[in-house]
Amino acid sequence: MSNIHATAVIGSGAVLGEGVAVGPYSVIEDDVVIGDRTVIESHVHIADGARIGNECRISSGAVLSTAPQDLKYAGEKTYLHIGDRTVIREYVTLNRGTKASGKTVVGSDNLIMAYVHAGHDCVIGNHVVIANSVQFGGHCHVGDYVVVGGLAGVHQFVRIGRYAMVGGISRAALDVPPFVMAGGHASFRYEGLNVLGLKRRGFTPEQIGNIRDAYRIIFQSGLLLSTALETVRRDLPPTPEVVEILDFFASGVYNRKFLKPFNS
């Protein structure tokens, strides 16, 4: 049985799973699906197109799956997908997608703190921690196990690779490769490996050493990026971490701009 407060407004077409709780004055529109045991606190607005998983917790004032803030959006049917066990704190806003991809995606086991905004067509992975008041432009891609510090602004189309950490109050206008730390406002730049985060996630000294060797060549050798990547490919063992780094730099249909070396 669901536990729905008498003042909540639930659309006739909404599908709520077993054990869903909906707090006072929340509004859930018609084309919404919410998984089992998800808790929706007071004054939450969940608009058409939301697909929310099991055992999520959505705090007061959150506004989810509203129309994209994009002048090209023409009312096409799009979605917001949220995985399981994700916590969405107060006044978070997550827009649904546009025809570019059809959906905005937030994975499972994430903590999205108060006042975060994720724009249309963003893809946020699993086990991600996003601190207070982070703002993502449209089409951002955030890998698994990423941490983004409070008040950071992430430019549209920016990609943040797995296990990376972005410092607070950063102006993230460049792609952040996997496994690194990046930060800065006037000059957003590479600040070394996310060693503590990697150790906490069970990376071995050998794995961390291979990652460090790759980034020493990429960021500190003085080689052109294309030459540095070829050197990594030639000189380092093709471990999964090294291959992931190379793939990250090789991928993308846009004219990618990457972090600068920390000593540049």
Short mmCIF file of C-alpha atoms in Angstrom, two decimals:
data_model
loop_
_atom_site.label_atom_id
_atom_site.label_comp_id
_atom_site.label_asym_id
_atom_site.label_seq_id
_atom_site.Cartn_x
_atom_site.Cartn_y
_atom_site.Cartn_z
CA MET A 1 0.00 0.00 0.00
CA SER A 2 1.17 3.50 -0.81
CA ASN A 3 1.06 6.25 1.81
CA ILE A 4 -0.24 9.39 0.12
CA HIS A 5 -1.02 12.53 2.09
CA ALA A 6 -4.53 13.90 1.63
CA THR A 7 -3.23 17.20 0.22
CA ALA A 8 -1.04 15.60 -2.46
CA VAL A 9 -2.24 15.80 -6.07
CA ILE A 10 -1.65 12.63 -8.06
CA GLY A 11 -2.49 12.44 -11.77
CA SER A 12 -4.90 9.72 -12.77
CA GLY A 13 -2.33 8.13 -15.10
CA ALA A 14 0.54 8.08 -12.62
CA VAL A 15 1.85 4.65 -11.64
CA LEU A 16 3.14 4.36 -8.07
CA GLY A 17 4.86 1.23 -6.84
CA GLU A 18 4.32 -0.60 -3.57
CA GLY A 19 5.12 1.31 -0.43
CA VAL A 20 5.54 4.71 -2.10
CA ALA A 21 5.08 7.65 0.30
CA VAL A 22 3.99 11.08 -0.94
CA GLY A 23 4.09 14.04 1.43
CA PRO A 24 1.86 17.09 1.82
CA TYR A 25 1.19 19.34 -1.17
CA SER A 26 3.32 17.37 -3.60
CA VAL A 27 2.17 17.21 -7.22
CA ILE A 28 2.72 14.18 -9.44
CA GLU A 29 1.53 14.57 -13.02
CA ASP A 30 -0.13 11.91 -15.21
CA ASP A 31 2.74 10.37 -17.15
CA VAL A 32 4.95 9.45 -14.20
CA VAL A 33 6.19 6.06 -13.00
CA ILE A 34 7.64 5.71 -9.49
CA GLY A 35 9.23 2.52 -8.19
CA ASP A 36 8.63 0.65 -4.97
CA ARG A 37 9.35 2.21 -1.57
CA THR A 38 10.37 5.58 -2.95
CA VAL A 39 9.73 8.44 -0.53
CA ILE A 40 8.57 11.83 -1.82
CA GLU A 41 8.53 14.54 0.81
CA SER A 42 6.37 17.68 0.90
CA HIS A 43 6.02 20.26 -1.87
CA VAL A 44 7.71 18.17 -4.56
CA HIS A 45 6.68 18.60 -8.20
CA ILE A 46 7.22 15.64 -10.53
CA ALA A 47 6.18 16.45 -14.09
CA ASP A 48 5.22 14.24 -17.03
CA GLY A 49 7.95 12.00 -18.38
CA ALA A 50 9.56 11.07 -15.04
CA ARG A 51 10.63 7.46 -14.58
CA ILE A 52 11.91 7.02 -11.03
CA GLY A 53 13.32 3.80 -9.61
CA ASN A 54 12.99 1.95 -6.33
CA GLU A 55 13.89 3.21 -2.86
CA CYS A 56 14.75 6.75 -3.91
CA ARG A 57 14.26 9.67 -1.55
CA ILE A 58 13.17 13.04 -2.94
CA SER A 59 13.28 15.95 -0.52
CA SER A 60 11.02 18.96 -0.15
CA GLY A 61 10.93 21.50 -2.94
CA ALA A 62 12.53 19.33 -5.63
CA VAL A 63 11.21 19.88 -9.15
CA LEU A 64 11.78 16.98 -11.53
CA SER A 65 11.16 16.33 -15.23
CA THR A 66 9.99 19.79 -16.17
CA ALA A 67 10.47 21.08 -19.73
CA PRO A 68 14.02 21.73 -20.97
CA GLN A 69 15.34 25.26 -20.75
CA ASP A 70 16.28 25.21 -24.42
CA LEU A 71 14.95 27.50 -27.14
CA LYS A 72 15.00 24.59 -29.60
CA TYR A 73 12.57 22.56 -27.49
CA ALA A 74 9.25 22.37 -29.30
CA GLY A 75 7.19 20.31 -26.88
CA GLU A 76 8.30 16.88 -28.11
CA LYS A 77 7.77 13.93 -25.77
CA THR A 78 10.90 13.38 -23.69
CA TYR A 79 11.82 11.81 -20.36
CA LEU A 80 13.78 11.97 -17.13
CA HIS A 81 15.08 8.59 -15.91
CA ILE A 82 16.30 8.17 -12.33
CA GLY A 83 17.71 4.85 -11.09
CA ASP A 84 17.34 3.11 -7.74
CA ARG A 85 18.31 4.33 -4.26
CA THR A 86 19.22 7.82 -5.41
CA VAL A 87 18.81 10.62 -2.86
CA ILE A 88 17.68 14.00 -4.19
CA ARG A 89 17.84 16.76 -1.62
CA GLU A 90 15.94 20.01 -1.24
CA TYR A 91 15.16 22.22 -4.26
CA VAL A 92 17.04 20.14 -6.82
CA THR A 93 15.84 20.75 -10.39
CA LEU A 94 16.28 18.11 -13.09
CA ASN A 95 14.93 18.89 -16.57
CA ARG A 96 13.87 16.19 -18.99
CA GLY A 97 15.62 15.74 -22.36
CA THR A 98 15.14 17.22 -25.81
CA LYS A 99 14.94 15.52 -29.18
CA ALA A 100 18.75 15.44 -29.17
CA SER A 101 18.70 12.30 -27.01
CA GLY A 102 15.12 12.09 -25.78
CA LYS A 103 16.00 11.87 -22.12
CA THR A 104 17.97 13.08 -19.15
CA VAL A 105 19.45 10.20 -17.15
CA VAL A 106 20.46 10.00 -13.49
CA GLY A 107 21.74 6.60 -12.34
CA SER A 108 21.52 4.64 -9.12
CA ASP A 109 22.99 5.12 -5.64
CA ASN A 110 23.67 8.82 -6.12
CA LEU A 111 23.58 11.66 -3.61
CA ILE A 112 22.46 14.92 -5.20
CA MET A 113 22.59 17.66 -2.60
CA ALA A 114 20.42 20.76 -2.25
CA TYR A 115 19.95 23.28 -5.07
CA VAL A 116 21.70 21.22 -7.75
CA HIS A 117 20.49 21.74 -11.31
CA ALA A 118 21.03 19.33 -14.19
CA GLY A 119 19.94 20.57 -17.59
CA HIS A 120 18.42 18.71 -20.51
CA ASP A 121 20.06 15.59 -21.96
CA CYS A 122 22.56 15.23 -19.14
CA VAL A 123 23.74 11.73 -18.27
CA ILE A 124 24.87 11.18 -14.68
CA GLY A 125 26.23 7.74 -13.79
CA ASN A 126 26.06 5.66 -10.62
CA HIS A 127 27.53 6.24 -7.15
CA VAL A 128 27.99 9.94 -7.90
CA VAL A 129 28.13 12.62 -5.19
CA ILE A 130 27.16 16.14 -6.26
CA ALA A 131 27.49 18.77 -3.54
CA ASN A 132 25.25 21.77 -2.93
CA SER A 133 24.41 24.25 -5.69
CA VAL A 134 26.32 22.57 -8.52
CA GLN A 135 24.92 23.62 -11.89
CA PHE A 136 25.17 21.43 -15.01
CA GLY A 137 24.46 22.82 -18.46
CA GLY A 138 22.75 20.64 -21.02
CA HIS A 139 24.33 17.51 -22.51
CA CYS A 140 26.90 16.97 -19.72
CA HIS A 141 28.14 13.43 -19.13
CA VAL A 142 29.28 12.41 -15.65
CA GLY A 143 30.87 9.00 -15.11
CA ASP A 144 30.44 6.59 -12.20
CA TYR A 145 31.95 7.40 -8.79
CA VAL A 146 32.52 11.07 -9.62
CA VAL A 147 32.51 13.70 -6.87
CA VAL A 148 31.68 17.34 -7.71
CA GLY A 149 32.31 19.99 -5.05
CA GLY A 150 29.79 22.62 -4.06
CA LEU A 151 29.03 25.69 -6.19
CA ALA A 152 30.82 24.29 -9.24
CA GLY A 153 29.49 25.27 -12.64
CA VAL A 154 29.80 22.67 -15.42
CA HIS A 155 29.57 23.98 -18.98
CA GLN A 156 27.24 22.28 -21.45
CA PHE A 157 28.68 19.25 -23.29
CA VAL A 158 31.48 18.81 -20.74
CA ARG A 159 32.36 15.20 -19.88
CA ILE A 160 33.70 14.11 -16.49
CA GLY A 161 35.32 10.68 -16.53
CA ARG A 162 34.88 7.94 -13.95
CA TYR A 163 36.38 8.34 -10.48
CA ALA A 164 37.26 11.99 -11.12
CA MET A 165 36.84 14.75 -8.56
CA VAL A 166 35.99 18.36 -9.41
CA GLY A 167 36.77 20.92 -6.73
CA GLY A 168 34.23 23.32 -5.27
CA ILE A 169 33.59 26.73 -6.84
CA SER A 170 35.19 25.51 -10.07
CA ARG A 171 34.33 26.78 -13.52
CA ALA A 172 34.42 23.48 -15.36
CA ALA A 173 34.53 24.38 -19.05
CA LEU A 174 36.91 21.58 -20.10
CA ASP A 175 36.58 17.82 -20.23
CA VAL A 176 37.87 16.05 -17.11
CA PRO A 177 39.50 12.67 -17.88
CA PRO A 178 38.94 9.69 -15.58
CA PHE A 179 40.75 9.19 -12.26
CA VAL A 180 41.96 12.80 -11.85
CA MET A 181 41.30 15.83 -9.70
CA ALA A 182 40.52 19.13 -11.37
CA GLY A 183 39.67 22.55 -10.06
CA GLY A 184 39.94 26.28 -10.39
CA HIS A 185 37.76 29.20 -11.37
CA ALA A 186 39.90 31.60 -13.39
CA SER A 187 41.98 28.68 -14.70
CA PHE A 188 40.35 25.25 -14.58
CA ARG A 189 43.14 22.69 -14.62
CA TYR A 190 44.49 19.25 -13.79
CA GLU A 191 45.55 18.96 -10.15
CA GLY A 192 46.85 15.40 -9.96
CA LEU A 193 45.31 11.99 -9.46
CA ASN A 194 42.31 11.36 -7.23
CA VAL A 195 44.53 9.02 -5.22
CA LEU A 196 42.46 8.99 -2.04
CA GLY A 197 39.27 8.30 -3.95
CA LEU A 198 40.91 5.50 -5.93
CA LYS A 199 42.25 3.86 -2.78
CA ARG A 200 38.85 4.05 -1.14
CA ARG A 201 37.37 2.27 -4.15
CA GLY A 202 39.88 -0.56 -3.96
CA PHE A 203 42.37 0.36 -6.68
CA THR A 204 45.70 -1.41 -6.16
CA PRO A 205 49.09 0.35 -6.07
CA GLU A 206 49.86 -1.20 -9.47
CA GLN A 207 46.66 0.19 -10.99
CA ILE A 208 47.32 3.63 -9.54
CA GLY A 209 50.91 3.47 -10.79
CA ASN A 210 49.76 2.76 -14.36
CA ILE A 211 47.29 5.65 -14.20
CA ARG A 212 50.01 7.96 -12.84
CA ASP A 213 52.43 6.95 -15.59
CA ALA A 214 49.84 7.67 -18.27
CA TYR A 215 49.08 11.13 -16.97
CA ARG A 216 52.74 12.00 -16.49
CA ILE A 217 53.18 11.47 -20.22
CA ILE A 218 49.96 13.28 -21.14
CA PHE A 219 50.30 16.28 -18.84
CA GLN A 220 53.98 16.63 -17.97
CA SER A 221 56.04 15.41 -20.92
CA GLY A 222 55.64 18.59 -22.97
CA LEU A 223 54.50 16.52 -25.95
CA LEU A 224 51.61 17.48 -28.17
CA LEU A 225 48.47 15.68 -27.04
CA SER A 226 48.36 13.40 -30.07
CA THR A 227 52.02 12.46 -29.60
CA ALA A 228 51.55 11.94 -25.86
CA LEU A 229 48.61 9.61 -26.42
CA GLU A 230 50.58 7.61 -28.97
CA THR A 231 53.45 7.37 -26.47
CA VAL A 232 51.08 6.06 -23.79
CA ARG A 233 49.69 3.53 -26.26
CA ARG A 234 53.19 2.39 -27.23
CA ASP A 235 55.00 2.40 -23.89
CA LEU A 236 52.47 1.42 -21.23
CA PRO A 237 50.71 -1.92 -20.70
CA PRO A 238 47.14 -1.96 -22.08
CA THR A 239 45.48 -2.32 -18.69
CA PRO A 240 41.77 -1.46 -18.41
CA GLU A 241 42.61 1.88 -16.75
CA VAL A 242 45.11 2.91 -19.45
CA VAL A 243 42.70 1.88 -22.20
CA GLU A 244 39.92 3.89 -20.53
CA ILE A 245 42.13 6.98 -20.47
CA LEU A 246 43.02 6.59 -24.15
CA ASP A 247 39.40 5.97 -25.12
CA PHE A 248 38.27 9.06 -23.24
CA PHE A 249 40.66 11.30 -25.18
CA ALA A 250 39.81 9.61 -28.48
CA SER A 251 36.03 9.76 -28.15
CA GLY A 252 33.60 12.56 -28.82
CA VAL A 253 32.18 14.07 -31.99
CA TYR A 254 32.74 17.64 -30.81
CA ASN A 255 35.91 19.66 -30.97
CA ARG A 256 37.02 18.55 -27.53
CA LYS A 257 39.01 20.76 -25.19
CA PHE A 258 40.75 19.05 -22.32
CA LEU A 259 42.34 20.09 -19.07
CA LYS A 260 45.67 21.87 -19.09
CA PRO A 261 48.69 20.54 -17.17
CA PHE A 262 48.83 21.72 -13.57
CA ASN A 263 52.16 23.46 -14.19
CA SER A 264 51.19 25.33 -17.37
#
